[in-house]
mmCIF file with all atom_site columns, C-alpha atoms in Angstrom:
data_model
loop_
_atom_site.group_PDB
_atom_site.id
_atom_site.type_symbol
_atom_site.label_atom_id
_atom_site.label_alt_id
_atom_site.label_comp_id
_atom_site.label_asym_id
_atom_site.label_entity_id
_atom_site.label_seq_id
_atom_site.pdbx_PDB_ins_code
_atom_site.Cartn_x
_atom_site.Cartn_y
_atom_site.Cartn_z
_atom_site.occupancy
_atom_site.B_iso_or_equiv
_atom_site.pdbx_formal_charge
_atom_site.auth_seq_id
_atom_site.auth_comp_id
_atom_site.auth_asym_id
_atom_site.auth_atom_id
_atom_site.pdbx_PDB_model_num
ATOM 1  C CA . UNK E 1 1  ? -0.078 -0.169 0.060   1.00 88.00 ? 52  UNK E CA 1
ATOM 2  C CA . UNK E 1 2  ? 2.892  2.362  0.859   1.00 89.00 ? 53  UNK E CA 1
ATOM 3  C CA . UNK E 1 3  ? 4.443  1.618  -2.602  1.00 91.00 ? 54  UNK E CA 1
ATOM 4  C CA . UNK E 1 4  ? 1.048  2.429  -4.231  1.00 89.00 ? 55  UNK E CA 1
ATOM 5  C CA . UNK E 1 5  ? 0.910  5.757  -2.354  1.00 91.00 ? 56  UNK E CA 1
ATOM 6  C CA . UNK E 1 6  ? 4.465  6.822  -3.297  1.00 91.00 ? 57  UNK E CA 1
ATOM 7  C CA . UNK E 1 7  ? 3.464  5.973  -7.038  1.00 92.00 ? 58  UNK E CA 1
ATOM 8  C CA . UNK E 1 8  ? 0.607  8.052  -7.042  1.00 91.00 ? 59  UNK E CA 1
ATOM 9  C CA . UNK E 1 9  ? 2.371  11.003 -5.426  1.00 90.00 ? 60  UNK E CA 1
ATOM 10 C CA . UNK E 1 10 ? 5.086  10.750 -8.146  1.00 89.00 ? 61  UNK E CA 1
ATOM 11 C CA . UNK E 1 11 ? 2.713  10.908 -10.808 1.00 88.00 ? 62  UNK E CA 1
ATOM 12 C CA . UNK E 1 12 ? 1.175  13.866 -9.269  1.00 88.00 ? 63  UNK E CA 1
ATOM 13 C CA . UNK E 1 13 ? 4.408  15.544 -9.190  1.00 86.00 ? 64  UNK E CA 1
ATOM 14 C CA . UNK E 1 14 ? 5.146  14.765 -12.596 1.00 83.00 ? 65  UNK E CA 1
ATOM 15 C CA . UNK E 1 15 ? 1.930  16.275 -13.793 1.00 82.00 ? 66  UNK E CA 1
ATOM 16 C CA . UNK E 1 16 ? 2.532  19.252 -11.613 1.00 83.00 ? 67  UNK E CA 1
ATOM 17 C CA . UNK E 1 17 ? 5.886  19.753 -13.047 1.00 82.00 ? 68  UNK E CA 1
ATOM 18 C CA . UNK E 1 18 ? 4.510  19.634 -16.622 1.00 79.00 ? 69  UNK E CA 1
ATOM 19 C CA . UNK E 1 19 ? 2.002  21.949 -15.659 1.00 79.00 ? 70  UNK E CA 1
ATOM 20 C CA . UNK E 1 20 ? 4.293  24.629 -14.346 1.00 80.00 ? 71  UNK E CA 1
ATOM 21 C CA . UNK E 1 21 ? 7.392  24.250 -16.274 1.00 81.00 ? 72  UNK E CA 1
ATOM 22 C CA . UNK E 1 22 ? 6.682  22.107 -19.399 1.00 77.00 ? 73  UNK E CA 1
ATOM 23 C CA . UNK E 1 23 ? 5.956  23.031 -22.789 1.00 81.00 ? 74  UNK E CA 1
ATOM 24 C CA . UNK E 1 24 ? 3.120  25.184 -23.104 1.00 82.00 ? 75  UNK E CA 1
ATOM 25 C CA . UNK E 1 25 ? 2.873  25.192 -19.274 1.00 83.00 ? 76  UNK E CA 1
ATOM 26 C CA . UNK E 1 26 ? 1.753  28.001 -17.081 1.00 87.00 ? 77  UNK E CA 1
ATOM 27 C CA . UNK E 1 27 ? 4.960  30.028 -17.056 1.00 86.00 ? 78  UNK E CA 1
ATOM 28 C CA . UNK E 1 28 ? 4.932  29.948 -21.029 1.00 89.00 ? 79  UNK E CA 1
ATOM 29 C CA . UNK E 1 29 ? 1.278  31.182 -20.879 1.00 91.00 ? 80  UNK E CA 1
ATOM 30 C CA . UNK E 1 30 ? 2.303  33.964 -18.614 1.00 92.00 ? 81  UNK E CA 1
ATOM 31 C CA . UNK E 1 31 ? 5.257  35.139 -20.875 1.00 92.00 ? 82  UNK E CA 1
ATOM 32 C CA . UNK E 1 32 ? 3.084  34.915 -24.037 1.00 94.00 ? 83  UNK E CA 1
ATOM 33 C CA . UNK E 1 33 ? 0.273  36.844 -22.328 1.00 95.00 ? 84  UNK E CA 1
ATOM 34 C CA . UNK E 1 34 ? 2.754  39.646 -21.569 1.00 96.00 ? 85  UNK E CA 1
ATOM 35 C CA . UNK E 1 35 ? 3.966  39.826 -25.144 1.00 97.00 ? 86  UNK E CA 1
ATOM 36 C CA . UNK E 1 36 ? 0.533  40.138 -26.204 1.00 97.00 ? 87  UNK E CA 1
ATOM 37 C CA . UNK E 1 37 ? -0.073 43.018 -23.900 1.00 97.00 ? 88  UNK E CA 1
ATOM 38 C CA . UNK E 1 38 ? 3.065  44.690 -25.171 1.00 97.00 ? 89  UNK E CA 1
ATOM 39 C CA . UNK E 1 39 ? 2.192  44.157 -28.930 1.00 97.00 ? 90  UNK E CA 1
ATOM 40 C CA . UNK E 1 40 ? -1.364 45.555 -28.314 1.00 97.00 ? 91  UNK E CA 1
ATOM 41 C CA . UNK E 1 41 ? 0.051  48.659 -26.691 1.00 96.00 ? 92  UNK E CA 1
ATOM 42 C CA . UNK E 1 42 ? 2.421  49.161 -29.654 1.00 97.00 ? 93  UNK E CA 1
ATOM 43 C CA . UNK E 1 43 ? -0.627 48.733 -31.983 1.00 97.00 ? 94  UNK E CA 1
ATOM 44 C CA . UNK E 1 44 ? -2.480 51.303 -30.272 1.00 96.00 ? 95  UNK E CA 1
ATOM 45 C CA . UNK E 1 45 ? 0.356  53.838 -30.719 1.00 96.00 ? 96  UNK E CA 1
ATOM 46 C CA . UNK E 1 46 ? 0.675  52.900 -34.244 1.00 97.00 ? 97  UNK E CA 1
ATOM 47 C CA . UNK E 1 47 ? -3.174 53.267 -34.843 1.00 96.00 ? 98  UNK E CA 1
ATOM 48 C CA . UNK E 1 48 ? -2.957 56.793 -33.412 1.00 96.00 ? 99  UNK E CA 1
ATOM 49 C CA . UNK E 1 49 ? 0.056  57.756 -35.612 1.00 96.00 ? 100 UNK E CA 1
ATOM 50 C CA . UNK E 1 50 ? -2.003 56.437 -38.551 1.00 96.00 ? 101 UNK E CA 1
ATOM 51 C CA . UNK E 1 51 ? -5.131 58.435 -37.747 1.00 95.00 ? 102 UNK E CA 1
ATOM 52 C CA . UNK E 1 52 ? -2.950 61.563 -37.546 1.00 92.00 ? 103 UNK E CA 1
ATOM 53 C CA . UNK E 1 53 ? -1.422 60.864 -40.799 1.00 93.00 ? 104 UNK E CA 1
ATOM 54 C CA . UNK E 1 54 ? -4.747 59.899 -42.379 1.00 93.00 ? 105 UNK E CA 1
ATOM 55 C CA . UNK E 1 55 ? -6.183 63.407 -41.056 1.00 88.00 ? 106 UNK E CA 1
ATOM 56 C CA . UNK E 1 56 ? -3.154 65.249 -42.702 1.00 82.00 ? 107 UNK E CA 1
ATOM 57 C CA . UNK E 1 57 ? -3.462 63.501 -45.933 1.00 85.00 ? 108 UNK E CA 1
ATOM 58 C CA . UNK E 1 58 ? -7.289 64.259 -46.288 1.00 84.00 ? 109 UNK E CA 1
ATOM 59 C CA . UNK E 1 59 ? -6.326 67.961 -45.270 1.00 77.00 ? 110 UNK E CA 1
ATOM 60 C CA . UNK E 1 60 ? -3.751 68.042 -48.088 1.00 75.00 ? 111 UNK E CA 1
ATOM 61 C CA . UNK E 1 61 ? -5.950 66.566 -50.635 1.00 81.00 ? 112 UNK E CA 1
ATOM 62 C CA . UNK E 1 62 ? -8.984 68.919 -49.629 1.00 82.00 ? 113 UNK E CA 1
ATOM 63 C CA . UNK E 1 63 ? -7.372 72.407 -50.096 1.00 73.00 ? 114 UNK E CA 1
ATOM 64 C CA . UNK E 1 64 ? -4.515 74.755 -50.499 1.00 75.00 ? 115 UNK E CA 1
ATOM 65 C CA . UNK E 1 65 ? -4.778 75.923 -46.754 1.00 74.00 ? 116 UNK E CA 1
ATOM 66 C CA . UNK E 1 66 ? -3.209 72.798 -45.620 1.00 71.00 ? 117 UNK E CA 1
ATOM 67 C CA . UNK E 1 67 ? -0.425 73.031 -48.001 1.00 74.00 ? 118 UNK E CA 1
ATOM 68 C CA . UNK E 1 68 ? 0.463  76.714 -47.288 1.00 76.00 ? 119 UNK E CA 1
ATOM 69 C CA . UNK E 1 69 ? 0.473  75.973 -43.352 1.00 73.00 ? 120 UNK E CA 1
ATOM 70 C CA . UNK E 1 70 ? 2.752  72.967 -44.030 1.00 74.00 ? 121 UNK E CA 1
ATOM 71 C CA . UNK E 1 71 ? 4.977  75.032 -46.142 1.00 75.00 ? 122 UNK E CA 1
ATOM 72 C CA . UNK E 1 72 ? 5.058  77.856 -43.545 1.00 74.00 ? 123 UNK E CA 1
ATOM 73 C CA . UNK E 1 73 ? 5.771  75.541 -40.711 1.00 72.00 ? 124 UNK E CA 1
ATOM 74 C CA . UNK E 1 74 ? 8.234  73.208 -42.238 1.00 77.00 ? 125 UNK E CA 1
ATOM 75 C CA . UNK E 1 75 ? 9.975  75.022 -44.869 1.00 75.00 ? 126 UNK E CA 1
ATOM 76 C CA . UNK E 1 76 ? 9.756  78.636 -43.546 1.00 70.00 ? 127 UNK E CA 1
ATOM 77 C CA . UNK E 1 77 ? 8.231  79.672 -46.556 1.00 75.00 ? 128 UNK E CA 1
ATOM 78 C CA . UNK E 1 78 ? 6.513  83.248 -46.628 1.00 75.00 ? 129 UNK E CA 1
ATOM 79 C CA . UNK E 1 79 ? 4.728  85.278 -49.057 1.00 74.00 ? 130 UNK E CA 1
ATOM 80 C CA . UNK E 1 80 ? 6.112  88.234 -50.992 1.00 77.00 ? 131 UNK E CA 1
ATOM 81 C CA . UNK E 1 81 ? 5.855  91.657 -48.862 1.00 81.00 ? 132 UNK E CA 1
ATOM 82 C CA . UNK E 1 82 ? 5.063  89.391 -45.762 1.00 77.00 ? 133 UNK E CA 1
ATOM 83 C CA . UNK E 1 83 ? 6.942  89.639 -42.414 1.00 77.00 ? 134 UNK E CA 1
ATOM 84 C CA . UNK E 1 84 ? 7.571  86.232 -40.685 1.00 73.00 ? 135 UNK E CA 1
ATOM 85 C CA . UNK E 1 85 ? 8.717  86.155 -37.114 1.00 74.00 ? 136 UNK E CA 1
ATOM 86 C CA . UNK E 1 86 ? 10.096 83.088 -35.968 1.00 71.00 ? 137 UNK E CA 1
ATOM 87 C CA . UNK E 1 87 ? 10.315 82.771 -32.054 1.00 78.00 ? 138 UNK E CA 1
ATOM 88 C CA . UNK E 1 88 ? 13.100 80.608 -30.873 1.00 80.00 ? 139 UNK E CA 1
ATOM 89 C CA . UNK E 1 89 ? 12.932 78.956 -27.375 1.00 82.00 ? 140 UNK E CA 1
ATOM 90 C CA . UNK E 1 90 ? 15.782 79.965 -25.344 1.00 83.00 ? 141 UNK E CA 1
ATOM 91 C CA . UNK E 1 91 ? 17.678 76.648 -24.294 1.00 81.00 ? 142 UNK E CA 1
ATOM 92 C CA . UNK E 1 92 ? 19.562 76.706 -20.794 1.00 73.00 ? 143 UNK E CA 1
#
């Protein structure tokens, strides 16, 4: 009887080992769940960036105001007889 109980306990421990440390065990599950969470956060950031880019493309396709605004901001272009003031932040 004692041998039978030891055999059952050893089988139970073997199954527990597979559950915690084996392939596709609990620790693998936790690691993969954490990777999925990181990928979801990265996808959210990329989705927000894509929405901003889509809005900018829509503005550029709709009219010249957006093109003019982009030229003024990025390329520092000004119209003839126009005064352009560029305020530079002081760095310390």
